[in-house]
Amino acid sequence: MTTTADSPARQRAPWWFNLAGQLLQPWVRIRRDPAEPTSLLQAGVPVCYVIERDGFSDALILQRACREAGLPNPMRPLAGTRRRRSVFALARRDGRLLGRNRKRNPNEPLRQLVHALEGMPERDIQIVPVSIYVGRAPSRDSGWFSVLFSENWVMVGRFRRMLALLLNGRDTVVHFSAPVSLRLMLDESRGIAPERFARKVARVLRTHFHRIRAAVIGPDLSHKRTVVDAVLNAEPVRAAIAASATKEKISHTKAWRKAHQLALEIAADYSHPVVRSASFLLGNFWNKLYDGISMHHFDKARATAPGHEVIYVPCHRSHADYLLMSYQLHVSGVVVPHIAAGVNLNLPVIGPILRRGGAFFLRRSFRGNALYSVVFNEYVAQLIDRGVPMEYFIEGGRSRTGRLLAPRAGMLVMTVRAFLRAPRRPVLFQPVYIGYEKLMEGASYAGELSGQPKEKESLIGLLRGLKVLRQRYGHVALNFGEPIELTPLLDAASADWRAAGADPEAKPEWLGAVTDRLAEQIQININRAADVNPINLLALALLATPKHAMAESDLLTQLELSKTMLEELPYSDRVTLTPMNPAAIIAYGEQMGWIQRVQHPLGDVLTVTGERAVLLSYFRNNVLHLAATAAWVACCFLNNRRMSRASILRLGRIIYPFIQGELFLPWDTDGFAAQLQATIDFFVRRGLLESVSDGRVLERSPGQDDGAFQLKVIARSLIQAFERYYITIAALAKNGPHTMTGAELENACTLTAQRLSLLNELSAPEFFDKALFRGFIQKLRERRIVWTDDDGKLDYDAALEGMVRDARVILSREVRHSILKITPGGNDKEAGAAETREDADAPAHVPTDSDDAALHERHVAAEHYEHERRSGDDRRGTPPDA
């Protein structure tokens, strides 16, 4: 048989075979991959098809697929051989009706093919592997049984296959792989006996089919027992079992049972039917909750993944994160990853479902349980060794503030050490940004930030939470960031890192630095893939005003400015921006219930009322990093009419390491300075700043001008961070060196921020987040501005006092005085006198003024529903020229 013409008609398939094909035709719709497989074949060379599993229905499907594609008929004899058919299977079913399954090396078919080529070097046979999948991805309209009977790793019986064809036959995929030249393989294997050569070819074909099936429906981890057995038989676990038996003075058998229970507690019990069933249910669930789920840059991630062990590392903002990720990957034809989930989610009913969907459970702490630690590490190593994609959240928990949390490197360390032990497949970390427009957990987050205890997960709590299904939560975006390869990081850390895997217990001295760098880069790449939705833009604008209200005309202008700034000063090529215009953004915010319109004859006012302001701060914080450079430049003009360009850059270089650590910004110090230059040029083009003295000095408009107002709104998105920094350095300076421990400083800063928040009615609960103060203090330590003395007390460099003096450029005297007055410790009168002396000594080129009053007065319009700016009644507090 050749690709150009069939054999004579007298050698057709039996009549009953053709009749069965006609009966099956209405139930089966075939999609070929590739669509035109004839382009793969070499003309004039006989073709022999190889299928993975023997089956009557598979033969019928193959014959029809070949007929529709114009390929040679597999049911006719193979030209030049004794074979009655041009197809054979790698796995056969024994027995006539209810026989058991077994794999058999296809020695006889391959031996016949080899015999046909012996002594005839000009003859060749093309072996074409063909994979047949019935019901790979049931549609949203598919029934429940269609999902259950979709393709999996089990070689099912005839009855189950018949049900699969009846239910899922219209979603049948026939994958034609590139043909393999049997002549070429023979020439490359000269000297090998025919029997051994046949076994070699069969082994290669089985590996090929295994890889194709793993790529289509995921790795074969259907049996939890196989992974658990491999974990318990691993040398590190056996050693840990023996050590546990000795330490606890128990028998080896009892210690083994304890390890076995721990492994069962951890391990996923991956089930393809459950994954498909969950996909079917979640499709309807998401339709009830969301108006749409979009994925950006997924094609780039898909193109990079082949040949790698992929670790998905998304940000963590909701319990919906892992369900959304798994669902979107599955419907996109990508294998669902195994997900590290907290043991608190291992609830009755819910836990087993999550486990069969690929979740494996870990305790919050491994401390004090060496056996558990070893078993868990080995389980992760087994997954990586088997090429199973994984997903985990390096933040350790859901963010309650909308910011990325400081990473916890525990899972990263386990992943790196597992790779060092068996670096067979390169590891690729895939950051993912998940952006929401409303959160199901929003109310509980607000309660926790206000001091309420976190509600423990329970089945009853889950049932009570079903009321969230009555609401709509807008759109969700999954943005895939720039992937991070592990190998280059290891190469940069140590030239002989491959030798570190010889001892599983070894901890190279460079391991901590590598995992810290990896964790930071993951967070940076997540932020570089942010999605800016309408709610983010509204939050940035409205929460920057004292009363969280703005005249509609002002809000339209501010939204247009924000969009233009993000377009002309791109943070990254993976940041996505809503296509809505400012008017549509406001309408959408009203539709979602985030903002309220107050009508007035002088112009409508848009406002955020009550608890919504606290909830909306979450979505401002999602994209705060995108406005960091603009906010810094704008902050420099909060209390100054004029500043030199050099001063803005100098102070920016000083402050950058701290905001970089808090917001995971991507630049080094020079890169940040370049961004500042570009931002200044943008403000000059927009007329918000004026460049004078040959560009050396920058000047803003008077306080009542539109441009000054827009700058203040931009500045106030980041001003609270600088107030936190000032609280910390003021507390240190006020109390003096060698008086406070790190914990005492954290506590004093938190109390000061809480009190300041109460006095000023701030709507950002993260303002007094102890973790943010801890991060700032750690940065001070890293830069050797602060250190611990021999008694555990904090000492500091003279540079700290310089930072206190520089703070007057950004913070008004009123704010600084309030912070110094509230901060515990020291002498309040002396601190106030020192503050007054510093203001008196302020250099002339950095003047101060009271523009805060001008900004507040501007927003009296929102409070009293008047446009005082339009009537010119807000002309007071204009700062003098420098």
PDB file of N, CA, C and O in Angstrom, residues 651 654-655 658 725-726 729 776 780 785-786 797-809 838:
ATOM      1  N   LEU A 651      16.583  62.302  46.161  1.00  0.00           N
ATOM      2  CA  LEU A 651      15.700  61.752  47.191  1.00  0.00           C
ATOM      3  C   LEU A 651      15.050  60.456  46.726  1.00  0.00           C
ATOM      4  O   LEU A 651      14.808  59.544  47.529  1.00  0.00           O
ATOM      5  N   ILE A 654      17.288  57.600  47.390  1.00  0.00           N
ATOM      6  CA  ILE A 654      17.327  57.255  48.812  1.00  0.00           C
ATOM      7  C   ILE A 654      16.102  56.431  49.202  1.00  0.00           C
ATOM      8  O   ILE A 654      16.213  55.422  49.914  1.00  0.00           O
ATOM      9  N   ILE A 655      14.947  56.833  48.735  1.00  0.00           N
ATOM     10  CA  ILE A 655      13.698  56.192  49.175  1.00  0.00           C
ATOM     11  C   ILE A 655      13.413  54.906  48.406  1.00  0.00           C
ATOM     12  O   ILE A 655      12.676  54.033  48.882  1.00  0.00           O
ATOM     13  N   PHE A 658      13.258  51.156  49.751  1.00  0.00           N
ATOM     14  CA  PHE A 658      12.176  50.848  50.700  1.00  0.00           C
ATOM     15  C   PHE A 658      10.849  50.611  49.987  1.00  0.00           C
ATOM     16  O   PHE A 658      10.133  49.663  50.304  1.00  0.00           O
ATOM     17  N   TYR A 725       6.919  55.228  57.000  1.00  0.00           N
ATOM     18  CA  TYR A 725       8.375  55.294  57.134  1.00  0.00           C
ATOM     19  C   TYR A 725       8.761  56.346  58.174  1.00  0.00           C
ATOM     20  O   TYR A 725       9.656  56.125  59.000  1.00  0.00           O
ATOM     21  N   TYR A 726       8.085  57.486  58.144  1.00  0.00           N
ATOM     22  CA  TYR A 726       8.422  58.554  59.076  1.00  0.00           C
ATOM     23  C   TYR A 726       8.084  58.144  60.509  1.00  0.00           C
ATOM     24  O   TYR A 726       8.819  58.488  61.452  1.00  0.00           O
ATOM     25  N   ILE A 729      11.147  55.922  61.640  1.00  0.00           N
ATOM     26  CA  ILE A 729      12.414  56.616  61.928  1.00  0.00           C
ATOM     27  C   ILE A 729      12.222  57.656  63.020  1.00  0.00           C
ATOM     28  O   ILE A 729      13.144  57.929  63.806  1.00  0.00           O
ATOM     29  N   PHE A 776       9.897  47.289  56.548  1.00  0.00           N
ATOM     30  CA  PHE A 776      10.692  48.518  56.468  1.00  0.00           C
ATOM     31  C   PHE A 776      11.894  48.453  57.406  1.00  0.00           C
ATOM     32  O   PHE A 776      13.013  48.835  57.045  1.00  0.00           O
ATOM     33  N   LEU A 780      15.947  48.618  56.636  1.00  0.00           N
ATOM     34  CA  LEU A 780      16.901  49.468  57.345  1.00  0.00           C
ATOM     35  C   LEU A 780      18.093  48.647  57.842  1.00  0.00           C
ATOM     36  O   LEU A 780      19.245  49.103  57.804  1.00  0.00           O
ATOM     37  N   ILE A 785      21.571  50.894  58.147  1.00  0.00           N
ATOM     38  CA  ILE A 785      21.155  52.143  58.777  1.00  0.00           C
ATOM     39  C   ILE A 785      20.762  51.864  60.220  1.00  0.00           C
ATOM     40  O   ILE A 785      20.951  52.699  61.112  1.00  0.00           O
ATOM     41  N   VAL A 786      20.251  50.660  60.451  1.00  0.00           N
ATOM     42  CA  VAL A 786      19.871  50.212  61.793  1.00  0.00           C
ATOM     43  C   VAL A 786      20.507  48.848  62.022  1.00  0.00           C
ATOM     44  O   VAL A 786      20.604  48.035  61.102  1.00  0.00           O
ATOM     45  N   ASP A 797      22.597  54.570  62.409  1.00  0.00           N
ATOM     46  CA  ASP A 797      23.612  55.414  61.792  1.00  0.00           C
ATOM     47  C   ASP A 797      23.122  56.855  61.737  1.00  0.00           C
ATOM     48  O   ASP A 797      21.912  57.126  61.821  1.00  0.00           O
ATOM     49  N   ALA A 798      24.062  57.769  61.545  1.00  0.00           N
ATOM     50  CA  ALA A 798      23.685  59.180  61.418  1.00  0.00           C
ATOM     51  C   ALA A 798      22.790  59.426  60.217  1.00  0.00           C
ATOM     52  O   ALA A 798      22.063  60.431  60.160  1.00  0.00           O
ATOM     53  N   ALA A 799      22.826  58.482  59.239  1.00  0.00           N
ATOM     54  CA  ALA A 799      21.972  58.637  58.054  1.00  0.00           C
ATOM     55  C   ALA A 799      20.491  58.654  58.435  1.00  0.00           C
ATOM     56  O   ALA A 799      19.674  59.239  57.714  1.00  0.00           O
ATOM     57  N   LEU A 800      20.142  58.040  59.573  1.00  0.00           N
ATOM     58  CA  LEU A 800      18.740  58.035  59.998  1.00  0.00           C
ATOM     59  C   LEU A 800      18.257  59.452  60.290  1.00  0.00           C
ATOM     60  O   LEU A 800      17.133  59.819  59.929  1.00  0.00           O
ATOM     61  N   GLU A 801      19.091  60.230  60.937  1.00  0.00           N
ATOM     62  CA  GLU A 801      18.695  61.608  61.236  1.00  0.00           C
ATOM     63  C   GLU A 801      18.569  62.419  59.945  1.00  0.00           C
ATOM     64  O   GLU A 801      17.735  63.312  59.846  1.00  0.00           O
ATOM     65  N   GLY A 802      19.396  62.087  58.948  1.00  0.00           N
ATOM     66  CA  GLY A 802      19.251  62.745  57.656  1.00  0.00           C
ATOM     67  C   GLY A 802      17.925  62.406  57.004  1.00  0.00           C
ATOM     68  O   GLY A 802      17.297  63.266  56.360  1.00  0.00           O
ATOM     69  N   MET A 803      17.456  61.159  57.179  1.00  0.00           N
ATOM     70  CA  MET A 803      16.159  60.769  56.634  1.00  0.00           C
ATOM     71  C   MET A 803      15.038  61.530  57.331  1.00  0.00           C
ATOM     72  O   MET A 803      14.045  61.909  56.705  1.00  0.00           O
ATOM     73  N   VAL A 804      15.181  61.763  58.636  1.00  0.00           N
ATOM     74  CA  VAL A 804      14.184  62.538  59.366  1.00  0.00           C
ATOM     75  C   VAL A 804      14.101  63.951  58.795  1.00  0.00           C
ATOM     76  O   VAL A 804      13.011  64.508  58.600  1.00  0.00           O
ATOM     77  N   ARG A 805      15.270  64.553  58.507  1.00  0.00           N
ATOM     78  CA  ARG A 805      15.274  65.906  57.950  1.00  0.00           C
ATOM     79  C   ARG A 805      14.678  65.932  56.541  1.00  0.00           C
ATOM     80  O   ARG A 805      13.933  66.840  56.190  1.00  0.00           O
ATOM     81  N   ASP A 806      15.017  64.908  55.725  1.00  0.00           N
ATOM     82  CA  ASP A 806      14.500  64.878  54.350  1.00  0.00           C
ATOM     83  C   ASP A 806      12.987  64.694  54.309  1.00  0.00           C
ATOM     84  O   ASP A 806      12.344  65.032  53.302  1.00  0.00           O
ATOM     85  N   ALA A 807      12.412  64.155  55.377  1.00  0.00           N
ATOM     86  CA  ALA A 807      10.969  63.892  55.381  1.00  0.00           C
ATOM     87  C   ALA A 807      10.153  65.164  55.233  1.00  0.00           C
ATOM     88  O   ALA A 807       9.011  65.128  54.765  1.00  0.00           O
ATOM     89  N   ARG A 808      10.706  66.323  55.622  1.00  0.00           N
ATOM     90  CA  ARG A 808       9.923  67.554  55.544  1.00  0.00           C
ATOM     91  C   ARG A 808       9.643  67.954  54.088  1.00  0.00           C
ATOM     92  O   ARG A 808       8.762  68.767  53.826  1.00  0.00           O
ATOM     93  N   VAL A 809      10.416  67.388  53.133  1.00  0.00           N
ATOM     94  CA  VAL A 809      10.157  67.673  51.724  1.00  0.00           C
ATOM     95  C   VAL A 809       8.818  67.077  51.301  1.00  0.00           C
ATOM     96  O   VAL A 809       8.081  67.658  50.500  1.00  0.00           O
ATOM     97  N   GLU A 838      14.297  72.339  62.866  1.00  0.00           N
ATOM     98  CA  GLU A 838      14.567  71.795  61.532  1.00  0.00           C
ATOM     99  C   GLU A 838      13.818  72.588  60.474  1.00  0.00           C
ATOM    100  O   GLU A 838      14.344  72.890  59.410  1.00  0.00           O
TER     101      GLU A 838
END
